[in-house]
XYZ file of C-alpha atoms in Angstrom:
697
model
C -31.833 -9.875 12.620
C -29.617 -6.823 11.996
C -26.657 -7.917 9.883
C -24.470 -5.144 11.270
C -24.946 -6.313 14.863
C -24.215 -9.906 13.930
C -21.049 -8.961 12.032
C -19.952 -6.847 14.960
C -20.422 -9.762 17.356
C -18.512 -12.183 15.138
C -15.695 -9.738 14.550
C -15.412 -9.116 18.279
C -15.132 -12.837 18.851
C -12.508 -13.148 16.136
C -10.406 -10.309 17.531
C -10.594 -11.418 21.157
C -10.297 -15.103 20.434
C -11.397 -17.765 22.909
C -9.631 -17.407 26.221
C -9.976 -19.034 29.574
C -11.819 -16.002 30.855
C -14.285 -15.711 27.983
C -17.290 -18.045 28.116
C -18.506 -19.375 24.786
C -22.064 -18.495 23.808
C -24.638 -19.905 21.402
C -27.735 -17.931 20.424
C -30.706 -19.877 19.067
C -32.248 -17.834 16.266
C -35.748 -18.434 14.939
C -37.976 -16.966 12.256
C -39.014 -13.710 13.917
C -36.916 -10.632 13.279
C -37.850 -8.896 16.532
C -36.930 -11.944 18.584
C -33.636 -12.451 16.757
C -32.797 -8.776 17.298
C -33.029 -9.279 21.065
C -30.831 -12.369 21.003
C -28.091 -10.800 18.924
C -28.237 -7.546 20.913
C -27.674 -9.393 24.191
C -24.890 -11.547 22.724
C -23.068 -8.535 21.292
C -23.425 -6.557 24.524
C -21.944 -9.419 26.565
C -18.731 -9.070 24.554
C -17.980 -12.800 24.542
C -17.415 -15.054 21.518
C -20.739 -16.323 20.218
C -22.124 -18.509 17.474
C -25.555 -18.389 15.897
C -27.633 -21.547 15.564
C -30.683 -20.994 13.377
C -33.546 -23.286 14.378
C -35.937 -24.376 11.666
C -39.098 -26.194 12.689
C -41.289 -28.769 11.006
C -45.016 -29.378 11.430
C -44.488 -31.425 14.602
C -43.896 -28.187 16.504
C -47.699 -27.836 16.730
C -47.896 -30.859 19.058
C -46.721 -29.935 22.584
C -45.942 -33.544 23.566
C -43.448 -33.762 20.669
C -41.618 -30.546 21.589
C -39.039 -32.119 23.836
C -35.354 -33.038 23.908
C -35.772 -35.613 21.172
C -35.869 -32.527 18.902
C -38.432 -34.146 16.612
C -39.924 -30.694 15.948
C -36.665 -29.533 14.307
C -35.745 -30.318 10.720
C -32.810 -32.697 10.246
C -30.497 -29.984 8.942
C -30.961 -27.979 12.139
C -30.355 -31.006 14.363
C -27.090 -31.690 12.549
C -25.741 -28.265 13.591
C -26.091 -28.955 17.320
C -22.723 -30.618 17.846
C -19.897 -30.357 20.414
C -17.899 -28.606 21.697
C -20.808 -27.450 23.812
C -20.985 -23.800 24.899
C -20.867 -22.335 28.376
C -24.047 -20.363 27.720
C -27.121 -20.776 25.502
C -29.485 -17.858 24.904
C -32.867 -18.645 23.404
C -36.218 -16.960 22.932
C -39.626 -18.549 22.692
C -41.037 -21.822 23.923
C -40.048 -23.685 20.729
C -36.325 -23.094 21.323
C -36.302 -24.305 24.933
C -36.160 -28.061 24.152
C -33.054 -27.440 22.025
C -31.451 -25.470 24.863
C -32.197 -28.267 27.323
C -30.828 -30.825 24.857
C -27.564 -28.873 24.673
C -27.330 -28.713 28.458
C -27.925 -32.426 28.804
C -25.251 -33.212 26.217
C -22.830 -30.994 28.134
C -23.650 -33.017 31.290
C -25.094 -29.956 32.973
C -22.214 -27.590 32.212
C -24.131 -25.237 29.894
C -26.161 -22.435 31.493
C -29.551 -21.503 30.010
C -30.817 -17.953 29.467
C -34.343 -17.690 28.112
C -35.989 -14.487 26.875
C -39.767 -14.176 26.848
C -42.378 -16.650 28.054
C -41.166 -20.285 28.139
C -44.787 -21.488 28.675
C -43.575 -24.044 31.200
C -42.044 -24.280 34.651
C -38.876 -22.197 34.813
C -37.206 -23.829 37.812
C -34.439 -25.453 35.746
C -33.657 -22.318 33.699
C -30.777 -20.267 35.053
C -32.354 -16.941 34.070
C -35.615 -15.922 32.400
C -35.823 -12.347 31.074
C -39.396 -11.198 30.492
C -41.298 -8.026 29.667
C -44.606 -6.866 31.248
C -46.954 -8.612 28.807
C -46.041 -12.062 30.146
C -47.996 -13.119 33.266
C -45.103 -14.898 34.974
C -45.103 -15.194 38.785
C -42.163 -13.730 40.652
C -39.197 -16.082 41.017
C -35.548 -15.780 41.995
C -34.482 -16.715 38.448
C -36.837 -14.246 36.736
C -35.685 -10.792 35.604
C -38.538 -8.460 34.659
C -37.561 -5.583 32.379
C -39.861 -2.824 31.092
C -38.899 -3.123 27.402
C -37.291 -5.815 25.249
C -33.519 -6.017 24.891
C -31.742 -4.122 22.160
C -31.761 -0.759 20.431
C -31.277 -1.367 16.678
C -31.224 2.341 15.920
C -27.912 2.706 17.755
C -26.141 -0.220 16.134
C -27.080 0.248 12.477
C -25.086 2.076 9.817
C -26.982 3.091 6.680
C -25.679 1.822 3.356
C -25.121 4.220 0.455
C -28.289 2.933 -1.227
C -30.266 3.611 1.932
C -28.737 7.099 2.227
C -29.754 7.912 -1.335
C -33.305 6.712 -0.689
C -33.615 8.682 2.559
C -32.522 11.876 0.801
C -35.668 11.619 -1.307
C -37.796 11.695 1.838
C -37.682 15.150 3.461
C -37.766 15.739 7.205
C -39.665 15.438 9.408
C -40.010 11.802 8.420
C -43.121 10.193 9.922
C -42.810 6.411 10.045
C -45.795 4.053 10.325
C -44.672 0.563 11.414
C -47.306 -2.089 10.705
C -47.297 -5.535 12.288
C -49.865 -8.249 11.731
C -52.291 -10.688 13.241
C -51.754 -12.744 16.386
C -54.013 -15.396 17.900
C -55.923 -12.862 19.994
C -55.491 -9.644 17.991
C -55.387 -8.320 14.442
C -54.627 -5.015 12.740
C -57.617 -2.678 12.719
C -57.600 -1.553 9.092
C -60.034 1.294 9.749
C -57.855 2.811 12.490
C -54.725 2.273 10.428
C -56.310 4.137 7.497
C -57.331 6.970 9.835
C -53.735 7.194 11.072
C -52.405 7.356 7.489
C -54.948 10.067 6.609
C -53.998 12.115 9.701
C -50.277 11.899 8.916
C -50.832 12.837 5.263
C -52.787 15.881 6.392
C -49.938 16.804 8.770
C -47.454 16.490 5.890
C -49.618 18.722 3.736
C -49.689 21.376 6.461
C -46.069 21.349 7.655
C -44.100 19.426 5.066
C -41.972 16.349 5.588
C -42.786 12.809 4.477
C -44.847 9.753 5.420
C -43.301 6.273 5.248
C -45.051 2.977 6.031
C -43.013 -0.141 6.702
C -44.544 -3.614 6.889
C -43.397 -6.813 8.563
C -43.520 -10.510 7.734
C -46.843 -10.775 9.570
C -48.578 -7.960 7.713
C -51.512 -9.357 5.671
C -51.187 -8.884 1.863
C -54.424 -6.894 1.628
C -53.117 -4.344 4.138
C -49.838 -4.051 2.217
C -51.786 -3.335 -0.981
C -53.966 -0.789 0.817
C -50.914 1.065 2.152
C -49.294 1.087 -1.295
C -52.482 2.552 -2.806
C -52.704 5.309 -0.185
C -49.036 6.373 -0.159
C -48.401 7.424 -3.748
C -47.308 11.046 -3.368
C -43.844 12.497 -3.905
C -42.936 12.336 -0.210
C -44.840 9.153 0.565
C -43.854 5.502 0.370
C -44.739 2.024 1.552
C -41.646 -0.165 1.930
C -41.174 -3.781 2.877
C -37.558 -4.992 2.942
C -35.692 -1.827 1.958
C -34.587 0.283 3.730
C -34.047 -1.897 6.772
C -36.287 -1.212 9.756
C -33.258 -0.394 11.955
C -32.166 2.257 9.447
C -35.617 3.790 9.457
C -35.577 3.833 13.263
C -32.260 5.668 13.231
C -33.232 8.276 10.611
C -36.934 8.999 11.068
C -38.277 11.747 13.344
C -41.630 10.405 14.512
C -43.053 6.881 14.886
C -46.546 5.404 14.820
C -46.691 1.676 15.515
C -49.559 -0.817 15.483
C -50.045 -2.135 19.008
C -49.627 -5.824 18.132
C -45.816 -5.661 17.996
C -44.089 -5.343 21.361
C -40.670 -5.306 19.725
C -41.435 -2.540 17.192
C -43.113 -0.405 19.846
C -40.180 -0.839 22.212
C -37.536 -0.163 19.569
C -39.348 3.027 18.576
C -39.588 4.175 22.211
C -35.868 3.556 22.755
C -35.007 6.112 20.047
C -36.194 8.841 22.423
C -38.347 10.415 19.698
C -42.157 10.866 19.688
C -44.123 7.624 19.462
C -47.847 7.112 18.898
C -49.612 3.771 19.221
C -52.193 2.714 16.625
C -54.915 0.632 18.334
C -55.750 -2.858 17.109
C -58.830 -5.044 17.628
C -59.519 -8.517 18.911
C -59.683 -11.432 16.504
C -62.683 -13.775 16.637
C -60.705 -16.082 18.906
C -59.749 -13.120 21.078
C -63.379 -11.969 21.341
C -64.513 -15.422 22.452
C -61.727 -15.658 25.017
C -62.449 -12.165 26.343
C -66.156 -13.009 26.681
C -65.431 -16.228 28.566
C -63.051 -14.453 30.944
C -65.729 -11.849 31.697
C -68.006 -14.740 32.661
C -65.397 -15.810 35.207
C -63.919 -18.724 33.266
C -60.173 -18.685 34.101
C -58.645 -19.091 30.645
C -54.865 -18.888 30.657
C -53.349 -16.039 28.638
C -49.822 -16.562 27.302
C -49.326 -12.838 26.765
C -51.265 -9.884 28.136
C -50.822 -7.173 25.490
C -53.337 -4.906 27.186
C -51.179 -5.011 30.328
C -48.167 -3.961 28.259
C -50.071 -1.073 26.672
C -51.280 0.009 30.097
C -47.701 -0.005 31.358
C -46.529 2.150 28.433
C -49.388 4.629 28.823
C -49.184 4.957 32.613
C -45.443 5.586 32.420
C -45.726 8.185 29.656
C -43.764 6.130 27.129
C -46.247 6.248 24.280
C -48.988 8.551 23.023
C -51.562 8.576 20.230
C -51.349 9.281 16.519
C -52.713 12.780 17.181
C -50.384 13.381 20.146
C -47.238 11.199 20.074
C -45.014 11.179 23.169
C -41.227 11.300 23.428
C -39.557 9.740 26.473
C -36.120 9.004 27.879
C -35.963 5.300 28.724
C -32.761 3.669 29.922
C -31.564 0.884 27.666
C -32.547 -2.441 29.231
C -29.684 -4.258 27.523
C -27.164 -3.374 30.220
C -29.521 -4.571 32.945
C -29.801 -7.916 31.186
C -26.026 -8.113 30.622
C -25.297 -7.619 34.310
C -27.826 -10.307 35.258
C -26.314 -12.806 32.793
C -22.777 -12.096 33.959
C -23.894 -12.596 37.550
C -25.346 -15.997 36.634
C -22.012 -17.179 35.248
C -20.158 -15.956 38.329
C -22.261 -18.086 40.652
C -21.604 -21.768 41.224
C -24.323 -23.747 39.489
C -27.219 -24.547 41.784
C -27.904 -28.294 41.801
C -31.269 -29.321 40.398
C -33.192 -31.346 42.950
C -36.394 -33.294 42.426
C -38.533 -34.376 45.372
C -40.418 -37.445 44.132
C -43.710 -37.665 46.003
C -46.071 -40.609 46.222
C -49.507 -41.365 47.621
C -48.722 -41.316 51.359
C -48.605 -37.939 53.019
C -46.422 -39.135 55.900
C -43.766 -40.457 53.514
C -43.976 -37.307 51.401
C -43.440 -35.147 54.453
C -40.122 -36.915 55.090
C -38.981 -36.202 51.534
C -40.011 -32.567 51.848
C -38.386 -32.282 55.272
C -35.011 -33.338 53.885
C -35.373 -31.209 50.742
C -36.250 -28.134 52.799
C -33.384 -28.732 55.230
C -30.864 -28.709 52.365
C -31.608 -25.018 51.828
C -31.470 -25.378 48.027
C -34.265 -24.863 45.469
C -36.134 -28.058 44.662
C -39.080 -29.123 42.552
C -41.856 -31.429 43.701
C -42.877 -34.188 41.279
C -46.151 -35.777 42.375
C -46.078 -39.261 40.838
C -49.001 -41.580 40.175
C -48.441 -45.276 39.499
C -50.282 -47.839 37.347
C -50.783 -51.612 37.755
C -47.157 -52.376 36.825
C -46.154 -51.150 40.281
C -47.136 -54.527 41.745
C -44.093 -56.188 40.149
C -41.796 -54.502 42.671
C -38.338 -52.992 42.176
C -36.530 -56.290 41.567
C -38.719 -57.306 38.617
C -39.242 -53.823 37.192
C -35.572 -52.828 37.114
C -34.808 -49.353 35.747
C -37.970 -48.190 33.985
C -40.762 -45.626 34.006
C -43.285 -48.271 32.959
C -44.998 -48.237 36.353
C -45.924 -44.548 35.982
C -49.028 -43.118 34.370
C -48.440 -41.119 31.138
C -48.965 -37.852 33.005
C -46.306 -38.730 35.564
C -43.858 -39.795 32.859
C -44.368 -36.393 31.237
C -43.455 -34.724 34.533
C -40.042 -36.398 34.378
C -39.217 -35.268 30.845
C -36.751 -32.524 30.115
C -33.392 -31.924 31.715
C -32.590 -34.498 34.376
C -31.853 -33.490 37.968
C -28.580 -33.680 39.849
C -30.334 -35.262 42.828
C -33.553 -37.138 43.493
C -35.056 -37.540 46.947
C -37.564 -40.361 46.952
C -39.584 -42.571 49.264
C -41.462 -45.849 48.962
C -40.454 -48.955 47.032
C -42.639 -47.921 44.084
C -40.283 -45.062 43.275
C -37.196 -47.293 43.078
C -37.621 -48.271 39.402
C -38.208 -44.613 38.533
C -35.080 -43.442 40.356
C -32.954 -46.142 38.713
C -34.309 -45.150 35.292
C -33.453 -41.476 35.848
C -29.945 -42.432 36.910
C -29.440 -44.610 33.834
C -30.788 -41.920 31.480
C -28.365 -39.391 32.968
C -25.392 -41.690 32.448
C -24.916 -41.954 36.200
C -24.881 -38.197 36.781
C -28.139 -38.102 38.766
C -27.501 -38.922 42.420
C -30.202 -40.434 44.598
C -31.305 -40.348 48.237
C -34.050 -42.680 49.390
C -36.007 -42.168 52.593
C -37.494 -45.384 54.000
C -37.261 -48.985 52.811
C -36.414 -49.366 49.089
C -36.613 -53.210 49.211
C -33.330 -53.454 47.301
C -29.747 -53.059 48.415
C -28.640 -49.569 49.527
C -25.722 -49.804 47.084
C -28.241 -48.854 44.344
C -28.479 -45.415 45.974
C -26.039 -42.801 47.155
C -27.797 -42.652 50.520
C -30.651 -44.458 52.260
C -32.180 -42.909 55.383
C -34.245 -45.403 57.359
C -35.900 -45.771 60.742
C -35.368 -48.867 62.955
C -38.399 -50.884 61.824
C -37.046 -51.637 58.348
C -35.177 -54.914 57.681
C -32.163 -53.330 55.981
C -28.709 -54.815 56.516
C -25.945 -52.491 57.613
C -24.314 -50.708 54.688
C -21.998 -47.698 54.196
C -24.783 -45.934 52.269
C -27.288 -46.404 55.100
C -28.078 -43.942 57.891
C -30.402 -45.169 60.641
C -32.339 -42.521 62.518
C -34.557 -43.208 65.560
C -37.642 -41.372 64.284
C -38.850 -40.282 60.862
C -37.785 -36.922 59.465
C -40.394 -34.333 60.303
C -41.184 -30.969 58.771
C -42.315 -29.787 62.187
C -44.862 -27.062 62.646
C -44.825 -23.787 60.772
C -46.549 -20.812 62.282
C -49.483 -19.585 60.272
C -52.844 -18.060 61.114
C -53.955 -19.571 64.421
C -57.535 -20.313 65.394
C -57.551 -18.205 68.552
C -61.300 -18.650 69.172
C -60.888 -22.421 69.160
C -58.037 -22.440 71.658
C -59.838 -20.075 74.013
C -62.528 -22.735 74.310
C -59.996 -25.471 75.142
C -57.667 -24.215 77.883
C -54.230 -25.498 78.841
C -52.956 -27.989 79.638
C -54.199 -29.347 76.334
C -54.036 -33.123 75.944
C -53.961 -34.251 72.314
C -54.948 -37.781 71.261
C -53.979 -38.793 67.712
C -55.617 -41.894 66.212
C -54.133 -43.869 63.338
C -55.642 -46.935 61.736
C -55.238 -50.632 61.024
C -52.463 -52.117 58.882
C -51.811 -55.609 57.531
C -50.088 -56.701 60.754
C -51.646 -54.416 63.367
C -55.072 -53.184 64.446
C -56.487 -50.638 66.833
C -58.424 -52.096 69.713
C -61.540 -50.005 70.453
C -61.222 -50.947 74.116
C -57.586 -49.784 74.328
C -58.357 -46.517 72.529
C -61.388 -46.014 74.777
C -59.306 -46.498 77.919
C -56.682 -44.028 76.664
C -59.371 -41.421 75.967
C -61.080 -41.996 79.311
C -57.750 -41.573 81.068
C -57.163 -38.196 79.378
C -60.696 -37.041 80.174
C -60.278 -38.077 83.826
C -57.033 -36.080 84.068
C -58.739 -33.039 82.581
C -61.577 -33.345 85.093
C -59.228 -33.781 88.038
C -56.481 -31.307 87.133
C -58.107 -28.929 84.648
C -57.315 -28.351 81.018
C -58.890 -29.911 77.929
C -58.769 -32.875 75.558
C -58.598 -32.715 71.750
C -58.913 -35.823 69.556
C -58.022 -36.102 65.884
C -58.075 -39.077 63.548
C -56.378 -39.855 60.248
C -57.691 -41.019 56.859
C -56.988 -44.600 58.025
C -58.995 -44.344 61.269
C -62.127 -46.556 61.174
C -65.279 -44.468 61.070
C -66.932 -46.396 63.919
C -63.951 -45.620 66.141
C -64.249 -41.901 65.390
C -67.980 -41.971 66.102
C -67.397 -43.625 69.499
C -64.717 -41.086 70.361
C -67.071 -38.260 69.375
C -69.873 -39.658 71.544
C -67.489 -39.949 74.488
C -66.142 -36.385 74.340
C -69.669 -35.006 74.018
C -70.872 -36.871 77.083
C -68.366 -35.433 79.554
C -68.421 -32.159 81.445
C -64.878 -31.101 80.572
C -63.690 -29.091 77.543
C -63.175 -31.795 74.915
C -63.705 -32.143 71.172
C -62.972 -34.306 68.157
C -61.518 -32.412 65.191
C -62.680 -33.936 61.882
C -60.054 -35.258 59.488
C -59.043 -32.327 57.331
C -60.924 -29.901 59.564
C -59.780 -26.930 61.621
C -57.475 -26.407 63.356
C -55.148 -28.372 61.070
C -52.942 -31.203 62.278
C -49.770 -29.073 62.431
C -51.478 -26.461 64.601
C -52.816 -29.121 66.962
C -49.270 -30.426 67.467
C -48.003 -26.908 68.102
C -50.615 -26.005 70.731
C -50.755 -29.344 72.558
C -49.055 -29.662 75.945
C -49.001 -33.486 75.988
C -49.548 -35.911 73.120
C -50.908 -39.456 73.096
C -50.667 -41.260 69.754
C -51.552 -44.759 68.605
C -48.382 -46.748 67.931
C -49.304 -47.887 64.397
C -47.974 -44.827 62.554
C -44.240 -44.140 62.490
C -44.887 -40.768 60.861
C -47.412 -39.566 63.462
C -45.307 -40.814 66.362
C -42.274 -39.072 64.913
C -44.214 -35.831 64.409
C -45.281 -35.940 68.041
C -41.757 -36.613 69.341
C -40.308 -33.851 67.159
C -42.350 -31.281 69.095
C -40.234 -31.982 72.200
C -43.369 -32.456 74.315
C -44.245 -35.482 76.504
C -45.436 -38.316 74.261
C -47.274 -41.499 75.224
C -47.876 -44.450 72.897
C -51.348 -45.990 72.840
C -50.749 -49.754 72.389
C -52.068 -51.627 69.354
C -52.646 -55.350 68.804
C -51.410 -57.730 66.090
C -53.824 -59.051 63.510
C -53.973 -62.762 62.796
C -51.613 -62.383 59.848
C -49.295 -60.195 61.882
C -49.166 -62.650 64.770
C -48.372 -65.557 62.409
C -45.624 -63.753 60.472
C -43.937 -62.317 63.554
C -44.076 -65.642 65.394
C -42.515 -67.387 62.394
C -39.784 -64.765 62.006
C -38.995 -64.813 65.721
C -38.551 -68.553 65.541
C -36.688 -68.883 62.225
C -34.660 -65.655 62.258
C -34.836 -64.255 65.758
C -32.286 -61.512 65.062
C -34.078 -60.100 62.005
C -37.160 -57.928 61.530
C -40.418 -59.181 60.102
C -40.812 -57.832 56.551
C -41.670 -55.334 55.237
C -41.326 -53.438 58.531
C -41.399 -54.461 62.157
C -42.916 -51.808 64.401
C -41.629 -53.611 67.489
C -38.082 -52.554 66.603
C -39.254 -48.961 66.255
C -40.900 -49.014 69.693
C -37.812 -50.551 71.287
C -35.592 -47.822 69.842
C -37.902 -45.124 71.191
C -37.909 -46.570 74.703
C -34.147 -47.161 74.719
C -33.611 -43.498 73.884
C -36.234 -42.295 76.343
C -38.247 -40.590 73.628
C -41.649 -41.881 74.803
C -43.186 -42.558 78.190
C -46.407 -41.523 79.804
C -48.045 -38.280 78.833
C -47.130 -36.754 82.201
C -43.449 -37.665 82.178
C -40.643 -35.512 80.902
C -38.825 -36.569 77.761
C -35.228 -36.708 76.664
C -34.095 -33.950 74.287
C -35.081 -34.802 70.731
C -31.964 -35.653 68.708
C -30.975 -33.413 65.816
C -31.843 -35.692 62.930
C -30.965 -33.166 60.255
C -27.264 -32.895 61.023
C -25.941 -36.212 59.748
C -28.562 -36.668 57.023
C -28.150 -33.161 55.599
C -24.354 -33.225 55.763
C -24.286 -36.550 53.901
C -26.835 -35.262 51.378
C -24.833 -32.088 50.763
C -21.687 -34.078 50.240
C -23.528 -36.143 47.628
C -25.030 -33.282 45.651
C -22.123 -30.904 46.098
C -24.543 -28.112 46.974
C -23.757 -24.898 48.746
C -27.142 -24.099 50.212
C -27.539 -23.052 53.796
C -28.939 -25.814 55.983
C -32.370 -25.239 57.386
C -33.953 -26.644 60.476
C -36.654 -29.183 59.766
C -39.054 -26.724 61.377
C -38.185 -23.898 58.966
C -40.349 -22.737 56.075
C -40.058 -24.505 52.721
C -38.084 -23.160 49.808
C -39.719 -25.068 46.999
C -40.002 -23.775 43.444
C -42.634 -26.388 42.647
C -45.945 -27.335 44.096
C -45.859 -28.959 47.495
C -48.552 -30.768 49.406
C -51.886 -29.113 50.104
């Protein structure tokens, strides 16, 4: 790290003093000079008071599962420096510093903003701004700033000391500087090519005068240092290590030749505007193996693509060869980064939202529907549960014990401002997240949590659930639906099945209800008869719960008739959402609240295909009707759902008109926004998603 830049930043802070308008900044320094140069350059350019926190790591840093907010990978002395008052902004670089940055933000109860330079090697959804250069294969994101070269221009900020001036006077111009890096996991210095470069520059000095200077770094192998010292022994030749400083050499040399392993040294040389040549390097053994496997088609993940960076420099005329170095005029990227950071602090902080998904696609769709309608970025967390889930929310309490280790790892790191969950299995998880956040994490539950709504900020439930009235409860007549989203349509398919298209959706048996093959058969025959009498077609689709024998009978029936009819396999084409979009009327078995709600949300005529109670269902409902006639049968009573649909005129026969579908998003989204304090623009449930994480397939 350049001492002059650091002193300048501290003196600026001392002169200005902390004011209400000046955010406080911490920069997390490490053990790499090039990285620290970028951090200090950005902090100085911002012009705000800043402190340096030097992070020192222990051997636990090599274990990814220990690099988290417990800070076990930091030595005790470093941990003792991370104390309040917490800053407004933390700037870090490298994946090892990110847990410390997240720890600081958590301790500040979400007040601190995070700026990360380089490749965090993890999801970046909770980072306010990531600043990365071309060698990092990061996908485009709204919080990602891609810049062509690293931040900082040490040559501009440095002032040579008298000792450095005296030394430089002994090295005549033009001064040719060779900057040597060292080995990385995939690459290492090519000693043969480095020696050829030294020989070429010595020959140039012999022809036209000047001097040749080699400077090494911390990563330079000892044998290469000794080789350079042996080769540069003339009057105008030298191999230096710590003196003069690299920034001084950048400011006072006339030509640069840099080994290709160091992005920072290459970039800092280019930013001087003087000729730069790149000295090629070669792959290490590990790099050769990885390159071979990638050529075989094995998709190994690369944390940094140096060849992509070199290609960028060459294609844009920013670097040449040792024989023909290239000078270029590159705008300083520091100001671009400064403007992006300042813009981050001007914006109100975007709430962090987690959509906690479970095993049931219908329930997950409700969570995603609400998250999408909020119009704010959210992250999907697909949770998997173990055998502890059978204890239920009352016995489990607030714990992550019911999650598999992989799912618990998904919930590590900085906690969200809001969780949107579904299913009683998620209740213990949500309560644990709230407790860990000290009550900061708010929670919305969609469906029946099996505990009182006062444990949540909001519960959104449909009529079949036995939940007592509560201020935190919103009852909606049908389940939240993501609706249909236009994508590539299967035009050939629909040309074979003309309008009016009659869609039959089959569910499956539950503990209390079963599908009668006779009832389903009559419903299908009725649709086929209408198609024969009035034209059009019939399309049938099942669900993962539909009994196989029922699907086989339906397939035999549609094949035996002389009207356009087909059964679409589960997971086949066209997909379920497209079938809903193209259907003119919809018949759906009454067992699935999610499928019935999806059908009603289309605004098309919907008919329920009746189902029958199982023996257990008949016994439980008869007992509940006798003992507590005004209450639902647990855990959910579909009869109440059907009554609500008929009272609102949302279902009838497939030929009848329907009442306008109520806007379910309005009250739910307005309550949710009031809870999270977000400022996102509400979306219709039928709009496209805005997720920063992985959604459903």
